[in-house]
Short mmCIF file of C-alpha atoms and ligand atoms in Angstrom, two decimals:
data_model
loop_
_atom_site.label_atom_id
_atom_site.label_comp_id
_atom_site.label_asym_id
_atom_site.label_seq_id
_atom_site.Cartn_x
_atom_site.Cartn_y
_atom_site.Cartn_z
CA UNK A 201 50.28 70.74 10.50
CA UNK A 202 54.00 69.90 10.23
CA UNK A 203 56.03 72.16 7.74
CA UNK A 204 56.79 71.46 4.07
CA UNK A 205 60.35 71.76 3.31
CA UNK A 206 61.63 72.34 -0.35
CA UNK A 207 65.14 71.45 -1.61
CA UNK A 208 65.35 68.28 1.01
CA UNK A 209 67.19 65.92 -1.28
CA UNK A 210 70.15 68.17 -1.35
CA UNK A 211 70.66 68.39 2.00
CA UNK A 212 73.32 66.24 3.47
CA UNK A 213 72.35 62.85 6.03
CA UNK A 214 72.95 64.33 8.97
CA UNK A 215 70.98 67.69 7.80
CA UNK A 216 68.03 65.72 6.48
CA UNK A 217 67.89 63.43 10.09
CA UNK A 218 68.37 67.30 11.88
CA UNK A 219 65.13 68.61 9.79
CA UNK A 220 63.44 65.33 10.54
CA UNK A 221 64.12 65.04 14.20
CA UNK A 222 62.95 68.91 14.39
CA UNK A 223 60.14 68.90 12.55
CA UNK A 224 58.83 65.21 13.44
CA UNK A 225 60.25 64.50 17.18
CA UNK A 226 60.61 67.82 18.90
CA UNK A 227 64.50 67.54 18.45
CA UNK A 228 64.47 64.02 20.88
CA UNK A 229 68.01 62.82 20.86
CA UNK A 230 65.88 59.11 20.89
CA UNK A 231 64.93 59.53 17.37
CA UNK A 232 68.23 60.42 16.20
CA UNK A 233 70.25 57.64 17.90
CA UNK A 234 67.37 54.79 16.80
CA UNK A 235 67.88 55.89 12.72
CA UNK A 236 71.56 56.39 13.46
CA UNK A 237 71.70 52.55 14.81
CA UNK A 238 71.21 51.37 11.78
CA UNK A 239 73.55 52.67 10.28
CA UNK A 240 76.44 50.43 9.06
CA UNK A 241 79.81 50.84 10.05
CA UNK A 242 81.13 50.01 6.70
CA UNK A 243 81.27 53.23 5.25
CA UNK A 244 81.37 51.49 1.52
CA UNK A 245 78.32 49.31 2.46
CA UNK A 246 76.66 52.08 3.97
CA UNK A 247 77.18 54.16 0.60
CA UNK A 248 76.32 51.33 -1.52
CA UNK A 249 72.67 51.20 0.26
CA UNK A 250 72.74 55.09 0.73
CA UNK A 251 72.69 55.39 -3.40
CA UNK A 252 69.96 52.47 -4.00
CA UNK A 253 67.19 55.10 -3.32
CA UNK A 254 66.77 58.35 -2.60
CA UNK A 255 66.80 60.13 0.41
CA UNK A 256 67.91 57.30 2.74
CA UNK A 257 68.15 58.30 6.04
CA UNK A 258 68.95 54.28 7.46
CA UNK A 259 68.69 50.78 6.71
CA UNK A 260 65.55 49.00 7.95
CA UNK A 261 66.19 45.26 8.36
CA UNK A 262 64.19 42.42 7.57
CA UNK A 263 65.47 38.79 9.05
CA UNK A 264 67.12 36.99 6.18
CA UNK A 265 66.64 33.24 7.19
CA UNK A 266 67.02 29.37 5.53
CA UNK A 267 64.80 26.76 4.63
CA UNK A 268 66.67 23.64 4.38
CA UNK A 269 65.81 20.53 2.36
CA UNK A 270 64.10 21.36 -0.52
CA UNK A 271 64.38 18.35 -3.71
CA UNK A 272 63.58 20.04 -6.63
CA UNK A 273 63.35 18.27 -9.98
CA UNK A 274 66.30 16.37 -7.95
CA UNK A 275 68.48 18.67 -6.43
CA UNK A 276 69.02 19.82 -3.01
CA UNK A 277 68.36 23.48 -2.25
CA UNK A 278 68.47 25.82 1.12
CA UNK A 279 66.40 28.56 0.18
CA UNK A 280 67.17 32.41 1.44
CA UNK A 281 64.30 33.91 2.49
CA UNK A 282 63.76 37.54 3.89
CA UNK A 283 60.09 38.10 5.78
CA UNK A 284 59.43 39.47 9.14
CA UNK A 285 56.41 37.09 9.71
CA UNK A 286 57.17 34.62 12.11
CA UNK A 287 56.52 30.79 11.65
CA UNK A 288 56.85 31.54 7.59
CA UNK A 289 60.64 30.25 7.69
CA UNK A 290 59.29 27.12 10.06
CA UNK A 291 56.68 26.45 7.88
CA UNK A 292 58.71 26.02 4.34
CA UNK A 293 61.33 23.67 5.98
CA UNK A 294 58.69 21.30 7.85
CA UNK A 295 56.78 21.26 4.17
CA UNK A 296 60.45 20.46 2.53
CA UNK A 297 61.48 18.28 4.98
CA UNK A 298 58.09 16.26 4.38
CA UNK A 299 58.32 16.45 0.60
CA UNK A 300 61.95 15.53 0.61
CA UNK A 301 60.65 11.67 1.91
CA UNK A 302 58.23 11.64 -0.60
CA UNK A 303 60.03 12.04 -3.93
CA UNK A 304 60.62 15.99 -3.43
CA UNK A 305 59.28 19.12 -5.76
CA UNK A 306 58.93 19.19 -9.40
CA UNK A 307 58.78 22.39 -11.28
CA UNK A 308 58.86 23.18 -14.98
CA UNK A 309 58.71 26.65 -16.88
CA UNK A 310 55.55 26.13 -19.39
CA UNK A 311 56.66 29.43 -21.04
CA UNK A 312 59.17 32.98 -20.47
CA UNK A 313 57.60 35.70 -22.74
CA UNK A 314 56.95 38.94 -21.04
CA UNK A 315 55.13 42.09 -22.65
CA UNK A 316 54.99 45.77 -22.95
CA UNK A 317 52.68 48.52 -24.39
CA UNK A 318 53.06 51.73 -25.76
CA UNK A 319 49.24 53.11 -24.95
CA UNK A 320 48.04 55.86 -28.39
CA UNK A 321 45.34 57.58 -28.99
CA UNK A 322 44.36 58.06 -33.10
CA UNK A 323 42.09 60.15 -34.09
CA UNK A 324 41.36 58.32 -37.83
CA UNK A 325 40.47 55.66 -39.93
CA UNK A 326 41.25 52.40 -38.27
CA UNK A 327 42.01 50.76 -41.57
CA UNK A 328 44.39 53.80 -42.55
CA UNK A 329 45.93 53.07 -38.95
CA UNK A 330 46.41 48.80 -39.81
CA UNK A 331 48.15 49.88 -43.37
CA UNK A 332 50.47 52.45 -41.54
CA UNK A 333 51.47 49.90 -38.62
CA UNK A 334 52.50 47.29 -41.65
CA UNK A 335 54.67 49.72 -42.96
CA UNK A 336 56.22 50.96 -39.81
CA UNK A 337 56.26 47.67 -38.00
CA UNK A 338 60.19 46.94 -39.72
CA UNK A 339 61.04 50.58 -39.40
CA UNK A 340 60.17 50.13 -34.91
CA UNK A 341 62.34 46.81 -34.79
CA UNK A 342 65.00 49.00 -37.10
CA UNK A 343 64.92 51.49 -34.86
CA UNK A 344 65.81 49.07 -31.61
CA UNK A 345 69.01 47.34 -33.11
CA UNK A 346 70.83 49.04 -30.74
CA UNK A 347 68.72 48.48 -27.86
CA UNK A 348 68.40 44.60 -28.89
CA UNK A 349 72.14 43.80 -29.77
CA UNK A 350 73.65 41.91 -26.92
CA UNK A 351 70.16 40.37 -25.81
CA UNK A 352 69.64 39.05 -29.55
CA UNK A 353 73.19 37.79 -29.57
CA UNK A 354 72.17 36.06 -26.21
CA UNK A 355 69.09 34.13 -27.97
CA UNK A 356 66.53 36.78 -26.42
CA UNK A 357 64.71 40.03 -27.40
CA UNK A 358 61.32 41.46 -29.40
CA UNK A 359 59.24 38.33 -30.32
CA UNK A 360 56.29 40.51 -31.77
CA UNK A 361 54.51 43.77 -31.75
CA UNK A 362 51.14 43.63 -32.90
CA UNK A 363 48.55 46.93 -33.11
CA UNK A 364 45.63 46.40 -30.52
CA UNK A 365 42.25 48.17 -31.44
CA UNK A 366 40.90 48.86 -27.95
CA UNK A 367 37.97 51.46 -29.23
CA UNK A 368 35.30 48.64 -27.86
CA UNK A 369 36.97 49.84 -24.65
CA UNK A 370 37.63 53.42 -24.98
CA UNK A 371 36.96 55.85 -27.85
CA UNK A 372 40.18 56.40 -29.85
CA UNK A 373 42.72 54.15 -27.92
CA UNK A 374 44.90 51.43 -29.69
CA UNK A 375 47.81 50.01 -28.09
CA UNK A 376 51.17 48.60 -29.74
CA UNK A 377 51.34 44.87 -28.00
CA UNK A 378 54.83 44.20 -28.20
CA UNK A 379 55.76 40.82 -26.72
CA UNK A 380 59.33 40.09 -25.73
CA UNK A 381 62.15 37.76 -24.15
CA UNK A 382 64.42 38.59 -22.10
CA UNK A 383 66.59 35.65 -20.75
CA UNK A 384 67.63 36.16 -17.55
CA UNK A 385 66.89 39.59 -17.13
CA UNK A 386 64.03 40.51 -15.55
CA UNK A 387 63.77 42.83 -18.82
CA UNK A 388 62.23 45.87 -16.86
CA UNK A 389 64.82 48.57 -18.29
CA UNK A 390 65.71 46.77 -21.62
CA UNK A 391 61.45 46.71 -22.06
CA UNK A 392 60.98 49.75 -21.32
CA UNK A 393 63.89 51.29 -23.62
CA UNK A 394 62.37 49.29 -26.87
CA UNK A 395 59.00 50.53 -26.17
CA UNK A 396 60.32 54.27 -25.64
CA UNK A 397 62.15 53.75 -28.71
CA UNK A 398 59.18 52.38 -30.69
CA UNK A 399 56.61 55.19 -28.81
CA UNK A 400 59.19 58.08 -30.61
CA UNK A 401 59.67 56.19 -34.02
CA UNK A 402 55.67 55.66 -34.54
CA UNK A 403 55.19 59.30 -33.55
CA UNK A 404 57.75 60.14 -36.13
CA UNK A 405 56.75 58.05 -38.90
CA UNK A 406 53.13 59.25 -38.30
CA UNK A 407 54.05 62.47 -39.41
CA UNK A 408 55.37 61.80 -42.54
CA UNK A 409 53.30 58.83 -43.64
CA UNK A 410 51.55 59.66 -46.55
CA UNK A 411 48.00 57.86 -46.52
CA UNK A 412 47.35 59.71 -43.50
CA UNK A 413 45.38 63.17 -43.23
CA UNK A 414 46.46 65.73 -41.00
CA UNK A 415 44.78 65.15 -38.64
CA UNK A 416 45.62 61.05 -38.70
CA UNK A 417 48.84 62.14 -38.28
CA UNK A 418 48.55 63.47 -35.06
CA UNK A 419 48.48 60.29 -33.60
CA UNK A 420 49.10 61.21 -29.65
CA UNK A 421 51.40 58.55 -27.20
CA UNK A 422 49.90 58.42 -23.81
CA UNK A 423 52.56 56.02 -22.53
CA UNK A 424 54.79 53.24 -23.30
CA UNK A 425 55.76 50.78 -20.21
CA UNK A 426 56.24 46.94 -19.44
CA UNK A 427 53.37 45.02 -18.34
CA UNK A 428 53.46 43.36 -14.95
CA UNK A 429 50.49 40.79 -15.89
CA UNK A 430 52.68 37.75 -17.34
CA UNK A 431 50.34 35.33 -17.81
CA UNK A 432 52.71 33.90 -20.48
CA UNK A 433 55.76 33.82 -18.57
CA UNK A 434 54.31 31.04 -16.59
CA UNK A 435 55.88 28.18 -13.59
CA UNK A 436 54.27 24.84 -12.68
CA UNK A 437 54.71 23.26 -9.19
CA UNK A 438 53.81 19.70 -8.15
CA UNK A 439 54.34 17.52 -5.42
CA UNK A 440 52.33 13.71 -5.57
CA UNK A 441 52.26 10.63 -3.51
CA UNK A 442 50.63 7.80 -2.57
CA UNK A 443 47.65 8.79 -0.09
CA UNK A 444 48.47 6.43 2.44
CA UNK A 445 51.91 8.36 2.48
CA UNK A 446 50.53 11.23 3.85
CA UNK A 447 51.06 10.77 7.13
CA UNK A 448 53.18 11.77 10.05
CA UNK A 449 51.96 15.11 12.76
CA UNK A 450 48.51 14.73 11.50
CA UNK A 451 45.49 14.17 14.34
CA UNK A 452 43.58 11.99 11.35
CA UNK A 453 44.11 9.52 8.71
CA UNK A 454 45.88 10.22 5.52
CA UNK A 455 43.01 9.35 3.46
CA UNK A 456 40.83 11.72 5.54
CA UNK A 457 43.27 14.18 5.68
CA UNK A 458 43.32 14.16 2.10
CA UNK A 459 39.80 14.35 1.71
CA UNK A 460 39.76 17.50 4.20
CA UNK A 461 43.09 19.41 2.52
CA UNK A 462 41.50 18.93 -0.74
CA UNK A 463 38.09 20.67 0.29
CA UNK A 464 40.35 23.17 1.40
CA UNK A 465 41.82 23.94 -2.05
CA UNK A 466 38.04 23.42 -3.18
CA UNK A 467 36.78 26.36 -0.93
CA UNK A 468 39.75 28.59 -1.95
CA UNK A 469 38.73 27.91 -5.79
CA UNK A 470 34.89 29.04 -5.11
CA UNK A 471 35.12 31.26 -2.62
CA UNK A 472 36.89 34.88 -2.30
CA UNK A 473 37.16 35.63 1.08
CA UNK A 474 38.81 32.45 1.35
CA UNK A 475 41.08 32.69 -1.86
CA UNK A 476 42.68 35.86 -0.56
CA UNK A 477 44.05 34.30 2.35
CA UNK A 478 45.16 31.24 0.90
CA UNK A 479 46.62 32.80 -1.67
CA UNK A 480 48.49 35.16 0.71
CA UNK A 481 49.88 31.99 2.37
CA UNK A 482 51.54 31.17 -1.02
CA UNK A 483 52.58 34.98 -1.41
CA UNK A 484 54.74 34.64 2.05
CA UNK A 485 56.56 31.83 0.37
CA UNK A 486 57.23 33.45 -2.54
CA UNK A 487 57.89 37.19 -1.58
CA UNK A 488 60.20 36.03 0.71
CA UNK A 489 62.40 34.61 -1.68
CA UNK A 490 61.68 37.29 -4.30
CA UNK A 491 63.14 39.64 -1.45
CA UNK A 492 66.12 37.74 -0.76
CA UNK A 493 66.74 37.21 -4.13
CA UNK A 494 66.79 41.17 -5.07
CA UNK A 495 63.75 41.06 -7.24
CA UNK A 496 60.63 43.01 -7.43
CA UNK A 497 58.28 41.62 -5.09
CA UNK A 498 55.39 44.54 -5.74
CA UNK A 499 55.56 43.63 -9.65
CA UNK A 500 55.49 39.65 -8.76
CA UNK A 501 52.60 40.58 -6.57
CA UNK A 502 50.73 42.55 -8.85
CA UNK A 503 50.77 39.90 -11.75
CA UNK A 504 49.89 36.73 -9.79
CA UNK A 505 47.14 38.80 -8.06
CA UNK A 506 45.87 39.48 -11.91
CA UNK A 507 46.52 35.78 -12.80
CA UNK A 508 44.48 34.11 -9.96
CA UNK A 509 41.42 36.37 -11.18
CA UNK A 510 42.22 35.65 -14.39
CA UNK A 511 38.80 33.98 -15.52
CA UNK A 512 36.56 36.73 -13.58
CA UNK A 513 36.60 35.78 -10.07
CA UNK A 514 39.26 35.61 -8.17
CA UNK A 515 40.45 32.11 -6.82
CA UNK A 516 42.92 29.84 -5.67
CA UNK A 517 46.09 29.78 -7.09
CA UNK A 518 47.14 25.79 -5.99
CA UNK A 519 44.33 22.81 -7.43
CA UNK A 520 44.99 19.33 -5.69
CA UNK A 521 43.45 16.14 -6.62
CA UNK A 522 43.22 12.42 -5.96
CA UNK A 523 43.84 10.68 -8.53
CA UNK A 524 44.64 6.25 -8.65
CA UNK A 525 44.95 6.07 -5.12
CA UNK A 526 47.53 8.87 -6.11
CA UNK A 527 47.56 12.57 -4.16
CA UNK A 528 48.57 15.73 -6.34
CA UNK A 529 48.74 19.32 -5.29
CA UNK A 530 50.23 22.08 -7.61
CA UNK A 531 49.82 25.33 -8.83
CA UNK A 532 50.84 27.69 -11.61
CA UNK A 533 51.83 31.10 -11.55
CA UNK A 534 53.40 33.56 -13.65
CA UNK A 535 56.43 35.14 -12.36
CA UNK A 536 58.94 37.72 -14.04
CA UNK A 537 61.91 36.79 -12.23
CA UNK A 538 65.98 38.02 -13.00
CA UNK A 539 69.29 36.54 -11.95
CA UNK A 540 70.94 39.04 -13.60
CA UNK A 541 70.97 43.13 -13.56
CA UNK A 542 69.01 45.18 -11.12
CA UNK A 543 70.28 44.11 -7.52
CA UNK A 544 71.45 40.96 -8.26
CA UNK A 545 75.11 41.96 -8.46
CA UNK A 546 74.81 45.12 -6.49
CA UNK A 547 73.48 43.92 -3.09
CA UNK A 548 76.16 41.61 -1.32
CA UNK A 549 73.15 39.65 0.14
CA UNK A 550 71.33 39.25 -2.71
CA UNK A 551 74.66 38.09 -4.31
CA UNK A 552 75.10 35.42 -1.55
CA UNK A 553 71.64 34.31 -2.03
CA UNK A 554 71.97 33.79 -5.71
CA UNK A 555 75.70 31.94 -4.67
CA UNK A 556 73.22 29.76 -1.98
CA UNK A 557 70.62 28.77 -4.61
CA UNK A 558 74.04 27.60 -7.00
CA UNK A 559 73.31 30.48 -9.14
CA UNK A 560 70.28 29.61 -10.86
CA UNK A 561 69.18 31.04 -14.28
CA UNK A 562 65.99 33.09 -14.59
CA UNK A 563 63.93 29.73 -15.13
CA UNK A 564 65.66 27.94 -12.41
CA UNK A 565 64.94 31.08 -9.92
CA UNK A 566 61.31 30.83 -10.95
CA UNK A 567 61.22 27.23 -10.23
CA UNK A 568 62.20 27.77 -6.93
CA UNK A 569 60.10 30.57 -5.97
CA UNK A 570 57.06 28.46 -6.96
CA UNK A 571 58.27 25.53 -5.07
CA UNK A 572 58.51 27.94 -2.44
CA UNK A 573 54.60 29.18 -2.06
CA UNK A 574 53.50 25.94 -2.96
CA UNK A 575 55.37 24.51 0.51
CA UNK A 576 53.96 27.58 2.33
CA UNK A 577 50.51 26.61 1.37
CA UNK A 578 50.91 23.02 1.68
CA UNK A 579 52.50 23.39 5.28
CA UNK A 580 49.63 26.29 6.19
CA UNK A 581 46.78 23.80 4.78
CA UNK A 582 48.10 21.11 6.72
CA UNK A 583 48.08 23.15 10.04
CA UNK A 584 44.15 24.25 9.07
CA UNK A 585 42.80 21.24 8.59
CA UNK A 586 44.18 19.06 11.03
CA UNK A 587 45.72 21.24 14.64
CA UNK A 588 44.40 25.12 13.37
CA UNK A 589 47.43 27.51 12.65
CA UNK A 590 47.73 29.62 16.29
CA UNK A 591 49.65 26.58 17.80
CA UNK A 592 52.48 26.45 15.99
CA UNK A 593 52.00 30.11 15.17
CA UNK A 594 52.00 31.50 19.06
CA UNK A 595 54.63 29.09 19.84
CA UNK A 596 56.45 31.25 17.23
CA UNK A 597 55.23 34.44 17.98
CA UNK A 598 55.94 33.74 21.50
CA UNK A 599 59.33 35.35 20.86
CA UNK A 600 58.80 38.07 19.43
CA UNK A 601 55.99 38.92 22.45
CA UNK A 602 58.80 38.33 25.11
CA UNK A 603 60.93 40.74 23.36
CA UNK A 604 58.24 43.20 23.61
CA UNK A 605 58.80 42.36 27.49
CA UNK A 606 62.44 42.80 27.28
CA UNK A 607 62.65 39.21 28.42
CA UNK A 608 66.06 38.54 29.58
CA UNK A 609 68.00 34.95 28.26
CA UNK A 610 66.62 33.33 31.14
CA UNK A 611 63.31 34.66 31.16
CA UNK A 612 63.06 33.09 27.89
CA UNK A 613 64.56 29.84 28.35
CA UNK A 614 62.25 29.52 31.76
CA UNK A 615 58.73 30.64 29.58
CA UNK A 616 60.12 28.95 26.09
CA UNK A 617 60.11 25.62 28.08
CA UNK A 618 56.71 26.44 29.99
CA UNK A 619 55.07 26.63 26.78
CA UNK A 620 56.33 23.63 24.99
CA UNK A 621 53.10 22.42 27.48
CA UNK A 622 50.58 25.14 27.55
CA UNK A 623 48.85 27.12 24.62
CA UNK A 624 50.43 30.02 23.99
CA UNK A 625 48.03 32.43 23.30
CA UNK A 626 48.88 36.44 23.74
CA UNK A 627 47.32 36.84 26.94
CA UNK A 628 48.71 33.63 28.77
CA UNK A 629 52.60 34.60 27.42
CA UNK A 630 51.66 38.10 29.14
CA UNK A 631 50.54 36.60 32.10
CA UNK A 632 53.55 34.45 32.39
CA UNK A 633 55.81 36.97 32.50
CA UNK A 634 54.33 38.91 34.86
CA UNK A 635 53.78 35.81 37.28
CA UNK A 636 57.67 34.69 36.79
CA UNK A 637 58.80 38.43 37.58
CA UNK A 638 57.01 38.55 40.49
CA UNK A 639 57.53 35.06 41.32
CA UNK A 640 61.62 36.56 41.60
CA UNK A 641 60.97 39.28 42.87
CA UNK A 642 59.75 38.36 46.21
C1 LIG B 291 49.29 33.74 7.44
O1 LIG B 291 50.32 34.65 7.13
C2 LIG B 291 48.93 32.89 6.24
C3 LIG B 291 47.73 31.97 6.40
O2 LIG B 291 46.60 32.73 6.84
C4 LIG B 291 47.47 31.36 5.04
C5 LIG B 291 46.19 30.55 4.96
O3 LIG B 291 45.22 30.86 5.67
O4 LIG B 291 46.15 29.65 4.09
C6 LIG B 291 48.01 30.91 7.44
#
């Protein structure tokens, strides 16, 4: 068993990568020199990154790459992605590219409210408990003005906090529902301050509310935090056009093509198994640009996991139709997006990402994002249907396999042309390179 260590976050970098290197790598100078060259040379950068978490030893890098040619609602975007999948990149700029002759992306924001919960447990009368919340209900939004200022003067803040009997659920537990806005702010901190705030104010208030017995007021705060599910802080995606439009790279006819993508959505929408991985396509649009654009990807991918189960079953998150000779495809999705706060400013990259996208607003940002999974899944349903994805895929992986061979330039041009004929799968690229090394060696 390797040995516990206590007092590690004081230690210094190069103390912490000693310890680490000891305890982990029997002191091999390898380990040290691969965490070290990663390191930037920037000291200021370096720092900057150093302080984002704790204990940072290195960077680890994810590709940061460019999809060209998206039209949304009319204007041209490249949008930053960060992923380490290959073909993900490939795959959003053939969708935009194909889109962008057919009218482009539209994308609308059907609604921006996001919610928190302070979780109690009351021991009581649950009408006693509705009279109290009426009179303390002024005395919690009284209690935030401070908290509330600037994003009130701003047009945002608390919409509403309503008292939630959840006994049906579990004995004793009632929840304050607050609902709130929060502009372009993702709202984490500023939610999460109000609900503190309100947790300590209805404790207080309990105590020296009147119509309650002693024991009523005793009322016990198990938590207050945000909620990630924000099924009202909801995006719509579309792209439409004629069927006989949908042409070009397909091995069938549009209208059978169609036909086939649409079945496709169909089985996602009935069908788990399926719905997972289609829905995972989307998620590679969409994380990627929630990455690059300095936001919470685990909180984005918690809530539209919630959302696409959202009546019981879990299903597809895109719907297409044909409709009057007329092809549609679209999804909705709630996202809890900022442009403003956490990273945003913080993280040079993130900065030039937000400067690439022309700065969008909180809406804008989540228009994009959808846009963004709903080319992913249009350019991964097209692949299914029509050549099957490991094509396109090992022609992109093909890469990343060479590198594993330590291909050298010419290697690469020499098997990258090879395989613009022959299917790439793992074990022909392997094979390959073996045959071309020996092939100059003799
Ligand atoms: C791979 O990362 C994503 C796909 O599996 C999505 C899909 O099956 O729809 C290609």
């Amino acid at each position: 068993m390797s040995k516990s260590i206590s007092g590690f976050s004081k230690l210094s970098k190069s103390h912490k990568i000693d310890w680490i290197v000891a305890t982990y790598f029997n002191n091999n100078e390898d380990a040290k020199n691969i965490i070290k060259q990663y390191w930037n040379s920037n000291i200021k950068l370096q720092q900057l990154h150093d302080e984002f978490i704790e204990n940072t030893i290195t960077n680890y890098y994810l590709p940061f790459g460019v999809a060209p040619n998206f039209l949304i609602n009319g204007k041209m975007h490249a949008i930053p992605m960060a992923i380490e999948e290959s073909s993900v990149v490939a795959a959003a700029s053939k969708a935009a590219k194909f889109w962008l002759e057919r009218g482009g992306f539209k994308a609308e924001v059907l609604s921006t409210t996001k919610i928190g919960q302070v979780h109690v447990m009351f021991y009581g009368d649950p009408k006693t408990l509705q009279s109290f919340f009426k009179h303390v209900k002024p005395k919690l939004i009284q209690a935030t003005k401070t908290l509330t200022k600037n994003m009130e003067a701003r047009g945002g803040g608390i919409l509403d906090i309503e008292l939630r009997d959840k006994t049906q659920s579990l004995d004793n537990y009632y929840q304050l529902h607050a609902t709130f806005e929060t502009l372009d702010a993702m709202g984490a901190n500023f939610i999460n301050s109000c609900l503190e705030q309100f947790a300590k104010t209805f404790r207080e208030e309990a105590r020296l509310f009147n119509g309650f017995t002693e024991k009523e007021k005793q009322v016990e705060v198990i938590m207050s935090i945000l909620s990630n599910y924000v099924p009202n802080c909801l995006v719509r995606a579309e792209v439409s056009c004629p069927v006989e439009q949908l042409t070009e790279n397909t091995s069938i006819n549009p209208e059978e093509f169609a036909k086939k993508f649409i079945q496709a959505v169909k089985i996602a929408e009935v069908e788990p198994y399926r719905a997972v991985t289609h829905n995972k396509g989307i998620m590679n649009g969409i994380d990627a640009v929630v990455l690059a654009t300095g936001n919470d990807f685990r909180a984005v991918e918690a809530g539209v996991h919630a959302y696409a189960s959202r009546n019981g079953q879990y299903s597809s998150l895109t719907h297409a139709k044909i409709e009057a000779g007329i092809f549609y495809f679209w999804m909705e999705i709630p996202l809890a997006l900022g442009t403003v706060g956490g990273l945003t400013s913080l993280h040079p990259l993130v900065k030039l990402a937000l400067e690439l996208l022309h700065n969008p607003s909180a809406k804008e940002l989540m228009q994009i994002v959808a846009v963004a999974g709903l080319a992913q899944n249009f350019a991964a349903l097209r692949s299914l249907t029509t050549t099957g994805i490991q094509e396109g895929h090992m022609k992109m992986h093909l890469l990343n396999i060479l590198n594993q061979f330590q291909a050298t330039d010419e290697e690469k041009n020499t098997l990258i042309n090879h395989f613009k004929n022959h299917t790439a799968t793992h074990s022909a690229v392997v094979e390959a390179i073996k045959d071309l090394r020996l092939k100059n060696n003799k």
